[in-house]
CSV table of C-alpha atoms in Angstrom, one decimal:
chain,number,residue,atom,x,y,z
A,10,UNK,CA,0.4,-0.2,0.4
A,11,UNK,CA,1.3,3.5,-0.9
A,12,UNK,CA,2.5,5.9,1.8
A,13,UNK,CA,1.6,9.9,1.3
A,14,UNK,CA,4.6,11.7,2.9
A,15,UNK,CA,3.1,14.7,4.4
A,16,UNK,CA,6.5,15.8,5.7
A,17,UNK,CA,7.7,16.8,2.5
A,18,UNK,CA,5.3,18.0,1.1
A,19,UNK,CA,5.5,20.5,3.6
A,20,UNK,CA,8.9,21.2,3.2
A,21,UNK,CA,8.6,21.6,-0.6
A,22,UNK,CA,5.7,24.2,0.3
A,23,UNK,CA,7.7,26.1,2.3
A,24,UNK,CA,10.7,25.9,0.5
A,25,UNK,CA,8.4,27.0,-3.1
A,26,UNK,CA,7.4,29.6,-0.4
A,27,UNK,CA,10.8,31.2,0.6
A,28,UNK,CA,11.3,32.0,-2.5
A,29,UNK,CA,8.5,33.5,-3.5
A,30,UNK,CA,6.9,35.1,-0.7
A,31,UNK,CA,10.5,36.3,1.0
A,32,UNK,CA,11.5,40.4,-0.6
A,33,UNK,CA,13.0,40.4,-3.8
A,34,UNK,CA,15.9,42.5,-3.4
A,35,UNK,CA,18.5,40.6,-3.3
A,36,UNK,CA,17.4,37.8,-6.2
A,37,UNK,CA,17.0,41.2,-8.4
A,38,UNK,CA,20.0,42.5,-8.0
A,39,UNK,CA,22.2,38.7,-8.9
A,40,UNK,CA,19.6,39.1,-12.0
A,41,UNK,CA,20.8,42.5,-12.9
A,42,UNK,CA,24.6,41.2,-12.6
A,43,UNK,CA,24.1,38.3,-14.0
A,44,UNK,CA,22.5,40.0,-16.9
A,45,UNK,CA,25.4,42.7,-17.3
A,46,UNK,CA,27.8,39.9,-17.3
A,47,UNK,CA,25.6,38.2,-20.5
A,48,UNK,CA,25.9,41.6,-22.5
A,49,UNK,CA,29.7,41.9,-22.0
A,50,UNK,CA,30.7,38.0,-22.8
A,51,UNK,CA,27.9,38.6,-25.9
A,52,UNK,CA,29.7,41.2,-27.4
A,53,UNK,CA,33.2,39.3,-26.3
A,54,UNK,CA,31.6,36.3,-28.5
A,55,UNK,CA,30.9,38.0,-31.7
A,56,UNK,CA,34.1,40.0,-31.4
A,57,UNK,CA,35.7,36.2,-31.8
A,58,UNK,CA,33.1,35.4,-34.7
A,59,UNK,CA,33.7,38.0,-36.7
A,60,UNK,CA,37.6,37.8,-36.2
A,61,UNK,CA,36.6,34.0,-37.1
A,62,UNK,CA,34.2,34.8,-40.3
A,63,UNK,CA,37.3,37.1,-41.7
A,64,UNK,CA,39.7,33.4,-41.2
A,65,UNK,CA,37.7,31.6,-43.3
A,66,UNK,CA,35.8,30.4,-40.5
A,67,UNK,CA,32.7,29.0,-40.8
A,68,UNK,CA,31.0,29.2,-36.8
A,69,UNK,CA,29.5,25.7,-35.4
A,70,UNK,CA,25.6,25.9,-35.1
A,71,UNK,CA,25.9,24.4,-31.7
A,72,UNK,CA,28.1,28.2,-31.8
A,73,UNK,CA,24.9,29.5,-32.9
A,74,UNK,CA,22.0,28.2,-31.3
A,75,UNK,CA,24.1,29.8,-28.3
A,76,UNK,CA,24.3,33.8,-29.7
A,77,UNK,CA,20.4,33.5,-30.8
A,78,UNK,CA,19.5,32.2,-26.6
A,79,UNK,CA,21.6,34.8,-25.8
A,80,UNK,CA,20.6,38.1,-28.2
A,81,UNK,CA,16.7,36.8,-27.5
A,82,UNK,CA,17.5,37.0,-23.4
A,83,UNK,CA,19.1,40.6,-23.8
A,84,UNK,CA,16.3,41.8,-26.2
A,85,UNK,CA,13.7,40.8,-24.5
A,86,UNK,CA,15.1,43.2,-21.7
A,87,UNK,CA,13.7,41.4,-18.8
A,88,UNK,CA,15.8,42.8,-16.4
A,89,UNK,CA,15.1,46.5,-17.1
A,90,UNK,CA,11.1,45.5,-16.6
A,91,UNK,CA,11.6,43.9,-13.7
A,92,UNK,CA,13.5,47.1,-12.4
A,93,UNK,CA,11.6,48.6,-12.8
A,94,UNK,CA,8.7,46.9,-11.5
A,95,UNK,CA,10.8,46.3,-8.2
A,96,UNK,CA,11.0,50.3,-7.8
A,97,UNK,CA,8.2,50.8,-8.4
A,98,UNK,CA,6.6,48.3,-6.0
A,99,UNK,CA,5.2,49.8,-2.7
A,100,UNK,CA,4.8,46.4,0.2
A,101,UNK,CA,3.6,47.0,3.3
A,102,UNK,CA,5.5,46.3,5.6
A,103,UNK,CA,8.6,45.4,3.7
A,104,UNK,CA,5.9,43.2,1.8
A,105,UNK,CA,3.5,42.8,-0.7
A,106,UNK,CA,1.6,40.6,-3.3
A,107,UNK,CA,4.1,41.9,-6.3
A,108,UNK,CA,6.7,40.0,-4.6
A,109,UNK,CA,5.1,37.0,-5.8
A,110,UNK,CA,5.0,37.5,-8.9
A,111,UNK,CA,8.5,39.3,-8.8
A,112,UNK,CA,10.1,36.5,-7.2
A,113,UNK,CA,8.5,33.9,-10.2
A,114,UNK,CA,10.0,36.3,-13.3
A,115,UNK,CA,13.5,36.6,-11.4
A,116,UNK,CA,13.7,32.8,-10.4
A,117,UNK,CA,13.2,32.0,-13.9
A,118,UNK,CA,15.5,34.2,-15.4
A,119,UNK,CA,18.2,33.7,-12.8
A,120,UNK,CA,17.8,30.3,-14.2
A,121,UNK,CA,18.1,30.9,-17.7
A,122,UNK,CA,20.0,33.5,-17.2
A,123,UNK,CA,23.3,31.9,-15.1
A,124,UNK,CA,22.7,29.1,-17.9
A,125,UNK,CA,23.8,30.9,-20.9
A,126,UNK,CA,27.0,31.9,-18.9
A,127,UNK,CA,27.7,29.0,-17.6
A,128,UNK,CA,27.6,27.3,-21.8
A,129,UNK,CA,30.3,29.4,-23.0
A,130,UNK,CA,33.4,30.3,-23.1
A,131,UNK,CA,34.4,33.7,-25.0
A,132,UNK,CA,38.5,32.9,-25.1
A,133,UNK,CA,38.0,29.3,-27.3
A,134,UNK,CA,34.7,29.5,-29.6
A,135,UNK,CA,33.7,27.0,-31.5
A,136,UNK,CA,34.3,27.0,-34.7
A,137,UNK,CA,35.1,24.8,-38.0
A,138,UNK,CA,37.6,25.9,-40.5
A,139,UNK,CA,36.8,25.3,-43.5
A,140,UNK,CA,38.2,23.0,-45.6
A,141,UNK,CA,40.8,25.5,-48.3
A,142,UNK,CA,39.9,25.3,-52.2
A,143,UNK,CA,41.9,24.0,-54.4
A,144,UNK,CA,43.7,27.0,-56.1
A,145,UNK,CA,42.3,26.4,-59.6
A,146,UNK,CA,40.5,24.7,-60.9
A,147,UNK,CA,40.7,23.8,-64.6
A,148,UNK,CA,38.1,25.5,-66.9
A,149,UNK,CA,36.7,23.1,-69.9
A,150,UNK,CA,38.2,24.2,-73.4
A,151,UNK,CA,38.2,22.8,-77.4
A,152,UNK,CA,41.6,21.2,-78.4
A,153,UNK,CA,41.3,22.2,-81.4
A,154,UNK,CA,42.6,26.0,-80.7
A,155,UNK,CA,45.3,27.2,-82.6
A,156,UNK,CA,46.9,30.8,-83.1
A,157,UNK,CA,47.3,31.8,-79.9
A,158,UNK,CA,50.6,30.0,-78.5
A,159,UNK,CA,53.2,33.5,-78.7
A,160,UNK,CA,50.3,35.8,-76.6
A,161,UNK,CA,49.7,32.6,-74.6
A,162,UNK,CA,53.6,33.2,-73.8
A,163,UNK,CA,53.5,36.6,-73.3
A,164,UNK,CA,50.8,36.9,-71.0
A,165,UNK,CA,51.7,34.1,-68.3
A,166,UNK,CA,55.6,36.0,-68.6
A,167,UNK,CA,54.0,39.0,-67.7
A,168,UNK,CA,52.3,37.0,-64.7
A,169,UNK,CA,55.4,35.7,-63.5
A,170,UNK,CA,57.4,39.5,-63.7
A,171,UNK,CA,57.0,40.5,-60.2
A,172,UNK,CA,56.7,44.5,-61.4
A,173,UNK,CA,53.3,43.8,-63.2
A,174,UNK,CA,49.6,43.3,-61.5
A,175,UNK,CA,47.3,44.4,-63.8
A,176,UNK,CA,46.9,43.1,-67.2
A,177,UNK,CA,44.2,43.7,-70.4
A,178,UNK,CA,43.5,41.4,-73.1
A,179,UNK,CA,41.9,43.9,-76.1
A,180,UNK,CA,40.3,43.3,-78.6
A,181,UNK,CA,37.2,42.3,-80.6
A,182,UNK,CA,33.9,40.3,-80.0
A,183,UNK,CA,34.6,36.7,-81.3
A,184,UNK,CA,38.3,36.8,-81.5
A,185,UNK,CA,39.5,34.5,-79.3
A,186,UNK,CA,39.7,36.7,-75.7
A,187,UNK,CA,38.0,34.2,-73.7
A,188,UNK,CA,39.3,31.4,-75.5
A,189,UNK,CA,43.2,32.9,-74.9
A,190,UNK,CA,42.1,33.8,-71.2
A,191,UNK,CA,41.1,30.3,-70.1
A,192,UNK,CA,44.0,29.0,-71.6
A,193,UNK,CA,46.0,31.1,-69.5
A,194,UNK,CA,44.4,29.9,-66.6
A,195,UNK,CA,45.0,26.2,-67.5
A,196,UNK,CA,48.3,26.9,-68.1
A,197,UNK,CA,50.8,24.7,-66.1
A,198,UNK,CA,53.0,27.8,-65.3
A,199,UNK,CA,50.9,29.0,-63.7
A,200,UNK,CA,50.7,25.6,-60.4
A,201,UNK,CA,53.8,27.1,-60.7
A,202,UNK,CA,53.5,30.1,-59.1
A,203,UNK,CA,51.8,29.2,-55.7
A,204,UNK,CA,49.0,31.1,-56.1
A,205,UNK,CA,47.0,30.2,-52.8
A,206,UNK,CA,43.6,31.3,-55.2
A,207,UNK,CA,43.2,31.2,-58.2
A,208,UNK,CA,39.7,32.7,-59.4
A,209,UNK,CA,37.9,33.0,-62.6
A,210,UNK,CA,35.0,35.5,-62.9
A,211,UNK,CA,32.1,36.1,-65.7
A,212,UNK,CA,31.7,40.1,-65.6
A,213,UNK,CA,29.0,40.7,-67.9
A,214,UNK,CA,27.6,44.0,-69.3
A,215,UNK,CA,26.1,45.9,-66.3
A,216,UNK,CA,26.9,44.2,-64.0
A,217,UNK,CA,27.5,45.8,-60.9
A,218,UNK,CA,30.6,45.8,-58.0
A,219,UNK,CA,28.6,43.7,-55.7
A,220,UNK,CA,28.1,40.8,-57.6
A,221,UNK,CA,32.3,41.2,-58.8
A,222,UNK,CA,32.4,40.6,-54.9
A,223,UNK,CA,30.0,37.3,-54.2
A,224,UNK,CA,31.1,35.6,-57.0
A,225,UNK,CA,34.9,36.5,-55.7
A,226,UNK,CA,34.4,35.9,-52.2
A,227,UNK,CA,32.4,32.2,-53.1
A,228,UNK,CA,35.4,31.5,-54.5
A,229,UNK,CA,37.7,31.5,-51.7
A,230,UNK,CA,34.9,30.8,-49.3
A,231,UNK,CA,34.2,34.2,-48.0
A,232,UNK,CA,31.2,34.6,-46.2
A,233,UNK,CA,29.7,38.1,-47.2
A,234,UNK,CA,26.5,39.3,-46.4
A,235,UNK,CA,23.3,40.7,-48.3
A,236,UNK,CA,22.8,43.5,-46.7
A,237,UNK,CA,26.3,44.3,-46.6
A,238,UNK,CA,27.4,47.6,-48.3
A,239,UNK,CA,29.9,47.9,-51.2
A,240,UNK,CA,32.5,49.2,-48.6
A,241,UNK,CA,32.1,46.6,-45.7
A,242,UNK,CA,32.6,43.3,-48.3
A,243,UNK,CA,35.8,45.7,-49.7
A,244,UNK,CA,36.5,45.3,-46.0
A,245,UNK,CA,36.5,41.8,-45.9
A,246,UNK,CA,37.6,40.9,-48.9
A,247,UNK,CA,40.6,43.4,-48.3
A,248,UNK,CA,41.4,41.2,-44.6
A,249,UNK,CA,40.8,38.0,-46.3
A,250,UNK,CA,43.5,38.4,-48.3
A,251,UNK,CA,45.8,40.9,-47.0
A,252,UNK,CA,47.9,37.6,-46.1
A,253,UNK,CA,47.7,35.2,-49.4
A,254,UNK,CA,48.4,34.8,-52.9
A,255,UNK,CA,45.7,35.6,-55.7
A,256,UNK,CA,45.7,35.7,-59.8
A,257,UNK,CA,42.2,36.7,-60.4
A,258,UNK,CA,40.8,36.7,-64.3
A,259,UNK,CA,38.1,38.5,-65.2
A,260,UNK,CA,36.5,37.6,-68.6
A,261,UNK,CA,34.4,40.4,-70.7
A,262,UNK,CA,34.2,43.6,-68.5
A,263,UNK,CA,32.2,46.4,-69.8
A,264,UNK,CA,32.7,48.9,-66.4
A,265,UNK,CA,35.6,50.6,-64.0
A,266,UNK,CA,36.0,49.2,-60.9
A,267,UNK,CA,38.7,50.1,-58.2
A,268,UNK,CA,40.8,47.3,-57.4
A,269,UNK,CA,40.8,48.1,-53.3
A,270,UNK,CA,36.9,46.9,-53.6
A,271,UNK,CA,37.8,43.9,-55.3
A,272,UNK,CA,40.4,43.2,-52.5
A,273,UNK,CA,43.0,42.6,-55.6
A,274,UNK,CA,44.9,46.1,-54.0
A,275,UNK,CA,48.1,45.9,-54.3
A,276,UNK,CA,49.6,46.2,-50.5
A,277,UNK,CA,52.8,45.3,-47.7
A,278,UNK,CA,50.8,42.4,-45.5
A,279,UNK,CA,51.8,43.2,-41.8
A,280,UNK,CA,54.6,41.0,-42.1
A,281,UNK,CA,56.5,43.0,-44.0
A,282,UNK,CA,56.2,40.9,-46.6
A,283,UNK,CA,54.3,41.9,-50.4
A,284,UNK,CA,52.0,39.5,-51.5
A,285,UNK,CA,51.0,38.6,-55.3
A,286,UNK,CA,48.0,39.9,-56.5
A,287,UNK,CA,47.6,39.6,-60.0
A,288,UNK,CA,44.1,40.8,-62.4
A,289,UNK,CA,43.7,39.5,-66.0
A,290,UNK,CA,41.1,41.3,-67.9
A,291,UNK,CA,40.1,40.5,-71.2
A,292,UNK,CA,37.8,43.8,-72.5
A,293,UNK,CA,36.4,44.8,-75.9
A,294,UNK,CA,38.0,48.4,-76.1
A,295,UNK,CA,41.2,49.1,-76.2
A,296,UNK,CA,41.1,51.8,-73.8
A,297,UNK,CA,43.1,52.4,-70.7
A,298,UNK,CA,42.4,49.3,-68.6
A,299,UNK,CA,39.3,49.1,-66.6
A,300,UNK,CA,40.7,48.7,-63.6
A,301,UNK,CA,42.2,51.8,-61.1
């Protein structure tokens, strides 16, 4: 026959009463302290995530989940609301039924914020290193191409020249500029130049800078947000490529673009050694470079 422990029931009732009927001051203070700590950790956490993304890493699902939960807690402004209610509370003899309501909310939120704080270590943000893309993927091209060997060798030599940063192929439509560009891209000498990224992008008429930035970022596996400005995207590309050797092929460009907004400007790296950034373009108009 089952027995009922009336004493344990009383103990549970007393424990609950001691929480919900007590004056809430100490719990309100604890919640405010922990909420401020969580805000500080979230700021540091976001900084660590941004740094990881700039270095070509992706944040794990677990990290993203904690970030969303912490941001939700902060955005609800529970601490501020409780602070206002507590200051407005008028207790008769130091207590009123408002104490029950405040204690109930504070107890729940204290548990939630302490759990969030215990789950994160800002000094060790969990990220997963993306597999580096291959430096270059051979482009499909007809094997029956003839008459381009001289130009091919000339331009490959210019790519090898440390003083050349932008190389242009100009001419009328249909004369084989894209074919020549592909031959250069696939040339065995290019693989010997130790470029960490060899990127092929088709610009075409009407192509906007933002699309070029997006296409380049995808090829080097850098995350860009859709709502970022051109300058923000340029900053991310520059920071990501500043210590990398990169060869960019831009086929069929019509517009004028600024190299630094593609992260391809020649600047000294932080270690004092200038990295190789080369751009080879094809365009129809035999005019000044469409890059500056």
